[in-house]
PDB file of C-alpha atoms and ligand atoms in Angstrom:
ATOM      1  CA  MET A 241     160.076   3.419-146.338  1.00 97.00           C
ATOM      2  CA  LYS A 242     160.387   4.379-142.731  1.00 98.00           C
ATOM      3  CA  LEU A 243     158.196   2.421-140.336  1.00 98.00           C
ATOM      4  CA  ILE A 244     156.749   3.696-137.071  1.00 98.00           C
ATOM      5  CA  ILE A 245     155.024   1.047-134.957  1.00 98.00           C
ATOM      6  CA  CYS A 246     152.717   2.496-132.383  1.00 98.00           C
ATOM      7  CA  GLU A 247     151.256   0.861-129.296  1.00 98.00           C
ATOM      8  CA  ASN A 248     147.652   1.408-130.414  1.00 98.00           C
ATOM      9  CA  TYR A 249     145.245   3.322-132.620  1.00 98.00           C
ATOM     10  CA  GLU A 250     145.356   6.410-130.396  1.00 98.00           C
ATOM     11  CA  GLU A 251     149.163   6.559-130.557  1.00 98.00           C
ATOM     12  CA  MET A 252     149.008   6.031-134.336  1.00 98.00           C
ATOM     13  CA  SER A 253     146.534   8.964-134.703  1.00 98.00           C
ATOM     14  CA  ARG A 254     148.759  11.293-132.499  1.00 98.00           C
ATOM     15  CA  THR A 255     151.884  10.338-134.290  1.00 98.00           C
ATOM     16  CA  ALA A 256     150.390  11.091-137.765  1.00 98.00           C
ATOM     17  CA  ALA A 257     148.943  14.415-136.456  1.00 98.00           C
ATOM     18  CA  ARG A 258     152.364  15.415-135.141  1.00 98.00           C
ATOM     19  CA  ILE A 259     153.964  14.795-138.575  1.00 98.00           C
ATOM     20  CA  ALA A 260     151.123  16.727-140.305  1.00 98.00           C
ATOM     21  CA  ALA A 261     151.637  19.634-137.915  1.00 98.00           C
ATOM     22  CA  GLU A 262     155.343  19.640-138.468  1.00 98.00           C
ATOM     23  CA  THR A 263     154.685  19.776-142.248  1.00 98.00           C
ATOM     24  CA  LEU A 264     152.475  22.820-141.781  1.00 98.00           C
ATOM     25  CA  LEU A 265     154.882  24.587-139.466  1.00 98.00           C
ATOM     26  CA  ARG A 266     157.653  24.084-141.913  1.00 98.00           C
ATOM     27  CA  LYS A 267     155.493  24.967-144.930  1.00 98.00           C
ATOM     28  CA  PRO A 268     152.503  27.180-144.084  1.00 98.00           C
ATOM     29  CA  ASP A 269     151.218  27.184-147.668  1.00 98.00           C
ATOM     30  CA  ALA A 270     151.340  23.427-147.929  1.00 98.00           C
ATOM     31  CA  LEU A 271     148.884  21.373-149.919  1.00 99.00           C
ATOM     32  CA  LEU A 272     147.530  18.600-147.649  1.00 99.00           C
ATOM     33  CA  SER A 273     145.382  15.642-148.560  1.00 99.00           C
ATOM     34  CA  PHE A 274     143.951  13.182-146.067  1.00 98.00           C
ATOM     35  CA  ALA A 275     142.059   9.968-146.789  1.00 98.00           C
ATOM     36  CA  GLY A 276     138.669   9.272-145.314  1.00 97.00           C
ATOM     37  CA  GLY A 277     137.439   6.035-143.734  1.00 96.00           C
ATOM     38  CA  GLU A 278     137.844   4.421-140.352  1.00 97.00           C
ATOM     39  CA  THR A 279     141.672   4.538-140.124  1.00 98.00           C
ATOM     40  CA  PRO A 280     142.248   8.332-140.250  1.00 98.00           C
ATOM     41  CA  LEU A 281     139.370   9.293-138.128  1.00 98.00           C
ATOM     42  CA  GLY A 282     141.428   9.749-134.938  1.00 98.00           C
ATOM     43  CA  PHE A 283     144.193  11.536-136.877  1.00 98.00           C
ATOM     44  CA  VAL A 284     141.898  14.136-138.439  1.00 98.00           C
ATOM     45  CA  HIS A 285     140.322  14.813-134.986  1.00 98.00           C
ATOM     46  CA  ARG A 286     143.763  15.334-133.525  1.00 98.00           C
ATOM     47  CA  PHE A 287     144.734  17.548-136.424  1.00 98.00           C
ATOM     48  CA  ALA A 288     141.569  19.675-135.827  1.00 98.00           C
ATOM     49  CA  ASP A 289     142.320  19.825-132.141  1.00 98.00           C
ATOM     50  CA  MET A 290     145.810  21.177-132.888  1.00 98.00           C
ATOM     51  CA  VAL A 291     144.296  23.899-135.090  1.00 98.00           C
ATOM     52  CA  ASN A 292     141.761  24.758-132.425  1.00 98.00           C
ATOM     53  CA  SER A 293     144.388  24.877-129.673  1.00 98.00           C
ATOM     54  CA  GLY A 294     146.489  27.269-131.764  1.00 98.00           C
ATOM     55  CA  GLN A 295     149.347  24.925-132.216  1.00 98.00           C
ATOM     56  CA  ILE A 296     149.085  25.091-136.022  1.00 98.00           C
ATOM     57  CA  ASP A 297     147.631  27.689-138.355  1.00 98.00           C
ATOM     58  CA  PRO A 298     145.967  26.317-141.627  1.00 98.00           C
ATOM     59  CA  SER A 299     144.961  29.807-142.917  1.00 98.00           C
ATOM     60  CA  ARG A 300     147.653  29.886-145.623  1.00 98.00           C
ATOM     61  CA  ALA A 301     147.320  26.158-146.503  1.00 98.00           C
ATOM     62  CA  TYR A 302     145.323  24.204-149.077  1.00 99.00           C
ATOM     63  CA  TYR A 303     143.441  20.985-148.711  1.00 99.00           C
ATOM     64  CA  VAL A 304     142.241  18.472-151.287  1.00 99.00           C
ATOM     65  CA  SER A 305     140.268  15.366-150.751  1.00 98.00           C
ATOM     66  CA  LEU A 306     141.589  11.973-151.921  1.00 98.00           C
ATOM     67  CA  ASP A 307     138.652  10.120-153.343  1.00 98.00           C
ATOM     68  CA  GLU A 308     134.921   9.598-153.428  1.00 98.00           C
ATOM     69  CA  TRP A 309     132.308   6.933-154.176  1.00 98.00           C
ATOM     70  CA  ALA A 310     130.771   7.859-157.606  1.00 98.00           C
ATOM     71  CA  GLY A 311     127.155   8.880-157.142  1.00 98.00           C
ATOM     72  CA  LEU A 312     127.407   9.970-153.508  1.00 98.00           C
ATOM     73  CA  SER A 313     127.164  13.641-152.714  1.00 96.00           C
ATOM     74  CA  ARG A 314     129.073  15.506-150.004  1.00 95.00           C
ATOM     75  CA  GLU A 315     125.875  15.180-147.833  1.00 96.00           C
ATOM     76  CA  ASP A 316     125.357  11.471-148.168  1.00 97.00           C
ATOM     77  CA  GLU A 317     126.050   9.239-145.187  1.00 96.00           C
ATOM     78  CA  GLY A 318     129.304   7.323-145.574  1.00 97.00           C
ATOM     79  CA  SER A 319     130.639   9.557-148.314  1.00 98.00           C
ATOM     80  CA  CYS A 320     134.152  10.783-148.165  1.00 98.00           C
ATOM     81  CA  GLY A 321     132.802  14.341-148.723  1.00 98.00           C
ATOM     82  CA  LEU A 322     130.708  14.154-145.523  1.00 98.00           C
ATOM     83  CA  PHE A 323     133.719  12.660-143.646  1.00 98.00           C
ATOM     84  CA  ASN A 324     135.835  15.606-144.744  1.00 98.00           C
ATOM     85  CA  GLN A 325     133.169  18.103-143.723  1.00 98.00           C
ATOM     86  CA  LYS A 326     132.001  16.608-140.404  1.00 98.00           C
ATOM     87  CA  GLU A 327     135.310  15.188-139.077  1.00 98.00           C
ATOM     88  CA  LEU A 328     137.828  17.662-140.392  1.00 98.00           C
ATOM     89  CA  LEU A 329     136.795  20.897-142.084  1.00 98.00           C
ATOM     90  CA  GLY A 330     133.691  21.565-139.912  1.00 98.00           C
ATOM     91  CA  ARG A 331     135.735  20.969-136.699  1.00 98.00           C
ATOM     92  CA  MET A 332     138.475  23.488-137.482  1.00 98.00           C
ATOM     93  CA  ARG A 333     138.003  26.822-135.875  1.00 98.00           C
ATOM     94  CA  ILE A 334     140.263  28.371-138.542  1.00 98.00           C
ATOM     95  CA  PRO A 335     139.717  27.094-142.127  1.00 98.00           C
ATOM     96  CA  PHE A 336     142.222  26.268-144.761  1.00 98.00           C
ATOM     97  CA  LEU A 337     142.832  29.051-147.285  1.00 98.00           C
ATOM     98  CA  GLN A 338     141.063  26.764-149.772  1.00 98.00           C
ATOM     99  CA  ALA A 339     139.651  23.306-149.524  1.00 98.00           C
ATOM    100  CA  HIS A 340     138.634  21.219-152.566  1.00 98.00           C
ATOM    101  CA  VAL A 341     136.369  18.314-151.757  1.00 98.00           C
ATOM    102  CA  ILE A 342     135.223  15.982-154.600  1.00 98.00           C
ATOM    103  CA  ASN A 343     131.418  15.739-155.299  1.00 98.00           C
ATOM    104  CA  GLY A 344     130.631  12.224-156.415  1.00 98.00           C
ATOM    105  CA  ALA A 345     127.129  13.243-157.349  1.00 98.00           C
ATOM    106  CA  ALA A 346     128.315  15.791-159.934  1.00 98.00           C
ATOM    107  CA  ASP A 347     129.573  15.040-163.441  1.00 97.00           C
ATOM    108  CA  ILE A 348     132.391  12.703-162.456  1.00 95.00           C
ATOM    109  CA  GLU A 349     134.641  13.350-165.482  1.00 96.00           C
ATOM    110  CA  GLU A 350     134.326  17.004-164.758  1.00 98.00           C
ATOM    111  CA  GLU A 351     135.104  16.294-161.057  1.00 98.00           C
ATOM    112  CA  CYS A 352     138.307  14.570-162.151  1.00 98.00           C
ATOM    113  CA  ARG A 353     139.335  17.609-164.262  1.00 98.00           C
ATOM    114  CA  SER A 354     138.785  19.961-161.427  1.00 98.00           C
ATOM    115  CA  LEU A 355     140.655  17.794-158.940  1.00 98.00           C
ATOM    116  CA  ASP A 356     143.586  17.726-161.371  1.00 98.00           C
ATOM    117  CA  GLY A 357     143.232  21.418-161.811  1.00 98.00           C
ATOM    118  CA  PHE A 358     143.317  22.154-158.078  1.00 98.00           C
ATOM    119  CA  ILE A 359     146.328  19.929-157.492  1.00 98.00           C
ATOM    120  CA  ALA A 360     148.147  21.459-160.502  1.00 98.00           C
ATOM    121  CA  ALA A 361     147.438  24.963-159.235  1.00 98.00           C
ATOM    122  CA  HIS A 362     148.466  24.527-155.616  1.00 98.00           C
ATOM    123  CA  GLY A 363     150.609  21.315-155.764  1.00 96.00           C
ATOM    124  CA  PRO A 364     152.315  19.083-155.805  1.00 98.00           C
ATOM    125  CA  LEU A 365     151.026  17.614-152.611  1.00 98.00           C
ATOM    126  CA  THR A 366     153.085  18.439-149.647  1.00 99.00           C
ATOM    127  CA  LEU A 367     151.696  15.665-147.493  1.00 99.00           C
ATOM    128  CA  SER A 368     149.389  12.841-148.489  1.00 99.00           C
ATOM    129  CA  VAL A 369     147.947  10.818-145.593  1.00 99.00           C
ATOM    130  CA  LEU A 370     146.557   7.549-146.803  1.00 98.00           C
ATOM    131  CA  GLY A 371     144.816   4.429-145.494  1.00 98.00           C
ATOM    132  CA  ILE A 372     145.185   1.059-147.004  1.00 98.00           C
ATOM    133  CA  GLY A 373     142.284  -0.991-148.406  1.00 97.00           C
ATOM    134  CA  MET A 374     141.854  -4.716-147.703  1.00 97.00           C
ATOM    135  CA  ASN A 375     143.145  -5.343-151.355  1.00 97.00           C
ATOM    136  CA  GLY A 376     146.084  -2.840-150.976  1.00 98.00           C
ATOM    137  CA  HIS A 377     144.304   0.015-152.746  1.00 98.00           C
ATOM    138  CA  LEU A 378     145.165   3.605-152.134  1.00 98.00           C
ATOM    139  CA  GLY A 379     142.203   5.886-152.467  1.00 98.00           C
ATOM    140  CA  PHE A 380     140.302   4.074-155.164  1.00 98.00           C
ATOM    141  CA  ASN A 381     143.436   2.923-157.013  1.00 98.00           C
ATOM    142  CA  GLU A 382     142.282  -0.664-157.206  1.00 98.00           C
ATOM    143  CA  GLU A 383     144.268  -3.839-158.126  1.00 97.00           C
ATOM    144  CA  GLY A 384     145.635  -3.517-161.760  1.00 97.00           C
ATOM    145  CA  VAL A 385     145.621   0.240-161.728  1.00 98.00           C
ATOM    146  CA  ARG A 386     148.010   2.093-163.932  1.00 98.00           C
ATOM    147  CA  PHE A 387     150.626   3.943-161.903  1.00 98.00           C
ATOM    148  CA  ASP A 388     150.949   6.894-164.319  1.00 98.00           C
ATOM    149  CA  LEU A 389     147.410   8.259-163.978  1.00 98.00           C
ATOM    150  CA  ASN A 390     146.181  11.462-162.421  1.00 98.00           C
ATOM    151  CA  ALA A 391     142.632  11.759-161.195  1.00 98.00           C
ATOM    152  CA  HIS A 392     140.360   9.143-162.701  1.00 98.00           C
ATOM    153  CA  VAL A 393     137.164   7.105-162.444  1.00 98.00           C
ATOM    154  CA  ILE A 394     137.723   3.371-161.709  1.00 97.00           C
ATOM    155  CA  PRO A 395     135.459   0.395-161.291  1.00 98.00           C
ATOM    156  CA  LEU A 396     135.355  -0.777-157.711  1.00 98.00           C
ATOM    157  CA  SER A 397     136.986  -4.246-157.135  1.00 98.00           C
ATOM    158  CA  GLU A 398     135.020  -7.053-155.617  1.00 97.00           C
ATOM    159  CA  THR A 399     136.894  -6.714-152.279  1.00 97.00           C
ATOM    160  CA  THR A 400     135.969  -3.009-152.014  1.00 98.00           C
ATOM    161  CA  LYS A 401     132.268  -3.814-152.799  1.00 98.00           C
ATOM    162  CA  ARG A 402     132.416  -6.400-149.977  1.00 97.00           C
ATOM    163  CA  VAL A 403     133.821  -3.857-147.515  1.00 96.00           C
ATOM    164  CA  MET A 404     131.769  -0.869-148.459  1.00 96.00           C
ATOM    165  CA  PRO A 405     128.615  -1.569-146.421  1.00 97.00           C
ATOM    166  CA  LYS A 406     130.552  -0.651-143.355  1.00 96.00           C
ATOM    167  CA  TYR A 407     130.337   2.988-144.501  1.00 97.00           C
ATOM    168  CA  PHE A 408     126.664   3.256-145.639  1.00 96.00           C
ATOM    169  CA  GLY A 409     125.075  -0.083-145.114  1.00 96.00           C
ATOM    170  CA  GLU A 410     122.815  -1.125-148.099  1.00 96.00           C
ATOM    171  CA  LYS A 411     121.790   2.398-148.837  1.00 96.00           C
ATOM    172  CA  PHE A 412     124.072   2.875-151.817  1.00 96.00           C
ATOM    173  CA  HIS A 413     125.623   0.486-154.265  1.00 97.00           C
ATOM    174  CA  PRO A 414     128.311   2.387-156.184  1.00 98.00           C
ATOM    175  CA  GLU A 415     130.100   0.714-158.952  1.00 98.00           C
ATOM    176  CA  TYR A 416     132.812   3.236-159.512  1.00 98.00           C
ATOM    177  CA  GLY A 417     135.162   5.349-157.494  1.00 98.00           C
ATOM    178  CA  ILE A 418     136.823   8.726-158.235  1.00 98.00           C
ATOM    179  CA  SER A 419     140.386   8.990-157.005  1.00 98.00           C
ATOM    180  CA  GLN A 420     143.577  10.991-157.109  1.00 98.00           C
ATOM    181  CA  GLY A 421     145.899   8.922-159.259  1.00 98.00           C
ATOM    182  CA  ILE A 422     148.999   7.196-158.139  1.00 98.00           C
ATOM    183  CA  ARG A 423     151.049   9.729-160.099  1.00 98.00           C
ATOM    184  CA  GLN A 424     149.765  12.541-157.903  1.00 98.00           C
ATOM    185  CA  ILE A 425     150.273  10.507-154.730  1.00 99.00           C
ATOM    186  CA  MET A 426     153.800   9.632-155.752  1.00 98.00           C
ATOM    187  CA  ALA A 427     154.586  13.254-156.462  1.00 98.00           C
ATOM    188  CA  ALA A 428     153.794  14.235-152.784  1.00 98.00           C
ATOM    189  CA  GLU A 429     156.820  15.384-150.854  1.00 98.00           C
ATOM    190  CA  THR A 430     155.844  12.997-148.042  1.00 98.00           C
ATOM    191  CA  VAL A 431     153.391  10.169-147.876  1.00 98.00           C
ATOM    192  CA  LEU A 432     152.043   8.768-144.624  1.00 98.00           C
ATOM    193  CA  LEU A 433     150.425   5.355-144.844  1.00 99.00           C
ATOM    194  CA  LEU A 434     148.312   4.616-141.881  1.00 99.00           C
ATOM    195  CA  ALA A 435     147.229   1.176-140.806  1.00 98.00           C
ATOM    196  CA  SER A 436     145.362  -0.071-137.804  1.00 98.00           C
ATOM    197  CA  GLY A 437     144.048  -3.419-136.671  1.00 98.00           C
ATOM    198  CA  GLU A 438     144.826  -7.083-137.209  1.00 98.00           C
ATOM    199  CA  HIS A 439     142.633  -7.254-140.312  1.00 98.00           C
ATOM    200  CA  LYS A 440     145.170  -5.003-142.056  1.00 98.00           C
ATOM    201  CA  ALA A 441     148.320  -7.050-140.942  1.00 98.00           C
ATOM    202  CA  ASN A 442     148.300  -9.321-144.027  1.00 98.00           C
ATOM    203  CA  ILE A 443     147.837  -6.681-146.670  1.00 98.00           C
ATOM    204  CA  LEU A 444     150.291  -4.318-144.939  1.00 98.00           C
ATOM    205  CA  ARG A 445     152.935  -6.989-145.072  1.00 98.00           C
ATOM    206  CA  GLU A 446     152.297  -7.430-148.830  1.00 98.00           C
ATOM    207  CA  ALA A 447     152.501  -3.690-149.424  1.00 98.00           C
ATOM    208  CA  VAL A 448     155.656  -3.162-147.359  1.00 98.00           C
ATOM    209  CA  ARG A 449     157.573  -6.400-147.807  1.00 98.00           C
ATOM    210  CA  GLY A 450     156.160  -7.899-151.073  1.00 98.00           C
ATOM    211  CA  ASP A 451     156.977  -7.157-154.672  1.00 98.00           C
ATOM    212  CA  VAL A 452     156.121  -3.855-156.190  1.00 98.00           C
ATOM    213  CA  THR A 453     153.141  -4.640-158.272  1.00 98.00           C
ATOM    214  CA  ASN A 454     149.953  -2.936-159.370  1.00 98.00           C
ATOM    215  CA  GLN A 455     148.091  -5.991-157.987  1.00 98.00           C
ATOM    216  CA  VAL A 456     148.899  -4.453-154.600  1.00 98.00           C
ATOM    217  CA  PRO A 457     148.766  -0.787-155.401  1.00 98.00           C
ATOM    218  CA  ALA A 458     150.152   0.389-151.995  1.00 98.00           C
ATOM    219  CA  SER A 459     153.419  -1.520-152.806  1.00 98.00           C
ATOM    220  CA  ILE A 460     154.457   1.397-155.082  1.00 98.00           C
ATOM    221  CA  LEU A 461     155.103   3.342-151.979  1.00 98.00           C
ATOM    222  CA  GLN A 462     158.200   1.244-151.453  1.00 98.00           C
ATOM    223  CA  THR A 463     159.706   3.357-154.259  1.00 98.00           C
ATOM    224  CA  HIS A 464     158.665   6.725-152.807  1.00 98.00           C
ATOM    225  CA  PRO A 465     161.665   8.748-151.530  1.00 98.00           C
ATOM    226  CA  SER A 466     159.794   9.873-148.380  1.00 98.00           C
ATOM    227  CA  CYS A 467     157.163   7.429-147.286  1.00 98.00           C
ATOM    228  CA  VAL A 468     156.374   6.884-143.554  1.00 98.00           C
ATOM    229  CA  VAL A 469     154.209   3.915-142.549  1.00 98.00           C
ATOM    230  CA  VAL A 470     152.520   4.595-139.230  1.00 98.00           C
ATOM    231  CA  ALA A 471     151.006   1.406-137.980  1.00 98.00           C
ATOM    232  CA  ASP A 472     149.698   0.196-134.699  1.00 98.00           C
ATOM    233  CA  LYS A 473     151.032  -3.082-133.284  1.00 98.00           C
ATOM    234  CA  ALA A 474     148.157  -5.147-134.569  1.00 98.00           C
ATOM    235  CA  ALA A 475     148.539  -3.996-138.142  1.00 98.00           C
ATOM    236  CA  ALA A 476     152.346  -4.300-137.995  1.00 98.00           C
ATOM    237  CA  ALA A 477     152.220  -7.800-136.547  1.00 98.00           C
ATOM    238  CA  MET A 478     153.358  -9.651-139.762  1.00 98.00           C
ATOM    239  CA  LEU A 479     156.089  -7.177-140.783  1.00 95.00           C
TER     240      LEU A 479
HETATM  241  C1  LIG B1275     138.401   3.031-148.619  1.00 87.79           C
HETATM  242  C2  LIG B1275     138.905   4.305-149.289  1.00 87.79           C
HETATM  243  C3  LIG B1275     140.311   4.670-148.944  1.00 87.79           C
HETATM  244  C4  LIG B1275     140.633   4.137-147.577  1.00 87.79           C
HETATM  245  C5  LIG B1275     140.559   2.664-147.635  1.00 87.79           C
HETATM  246  C6  LIG B1275     140.693   2.006-146.247  1.00 87.79           C
HETATM  247  O1  LIG B1275     137.532   2.312-149.494  1.00 87.79           O
HETATM  248  N1  LIG B1275     138.608   4.408-150.688  1.00 87.79           N
HETATM  249  O2  LIG B1275     140.646   5.984-149.196  1.00 87.79           O
HETATM  250  O3  LIG B1275     141.961   4.554-147.205  1.00 87.79           O
HETATM  251  O4  LIG B1275     139.441   2.169-148.265  1.00 87.79           O
HETATM  252  O5  LIG B1275     139.571   2.434-145.473  1.00 87.79           O
HETATM  253  P1  LIG B1275     139.518   2.162-143.931  1.00 87.79           P
HETATM  254  O6  LIG B1275     140.395   3.049-143.294  1.00 87.79           O
HETATM  255  O7  LIG B1275     137.995   2.441-143.539  1.00 87.79           O
HETATM  256  O8  LIG B1275     139.850   0.650-143.682  1.00 87.79           O
END
């Protein structure tokens, strides 16, 4: 694992966007995947800015979303689909050649099959940009997840259920998540793990310095041949 410690959230976001841009310049037909949530918001905005200013051209590249709350559609407030549309795809003046965004309101087993199909057709992932959950989850690969799965539906952990109102208040009460599997994430050429804020310091230490265990799913990234952790000072405080 390579570790880049940034002064603050803004620098973390710009650093990650620079790495994503370098990936696209090196491989114009890359398959990119970015997490939703609070952490990557600045990063996806910077990425879209770089598209709009002509620094990078996504028109030959592919994009696939990472995860979704089961039951939420791409229009629902707080959904990963809406995040993708509003914060990334809808901001880009030049679109990706193809973008595949999970629909949590559709038949979720079918959504898993089509996610697998898209990644198989255009993958493996060139770059996966991830956040880390308070329990060390990646996407919705929760504690105890098998590391050899592709896209799957998984019950949300108690920690995730406690945290989820920050995305959509009490409007939705999902019980399951749909997620790319650890197998697909580990097959990515490069993985960026973003972390920001002191509330992530403890779990980031477990993921980066602790044992590799499915009780802290992000710890598997210690065994990835090209994983870069990009954290701000607050999140890196316990490393
Ligand atoms: C969410 C998502 C993940 C995300 C993580 C951290 O529940 N399933 O894809 O990376 O938890 O989210 P945040 O960046 O909002 O802290």
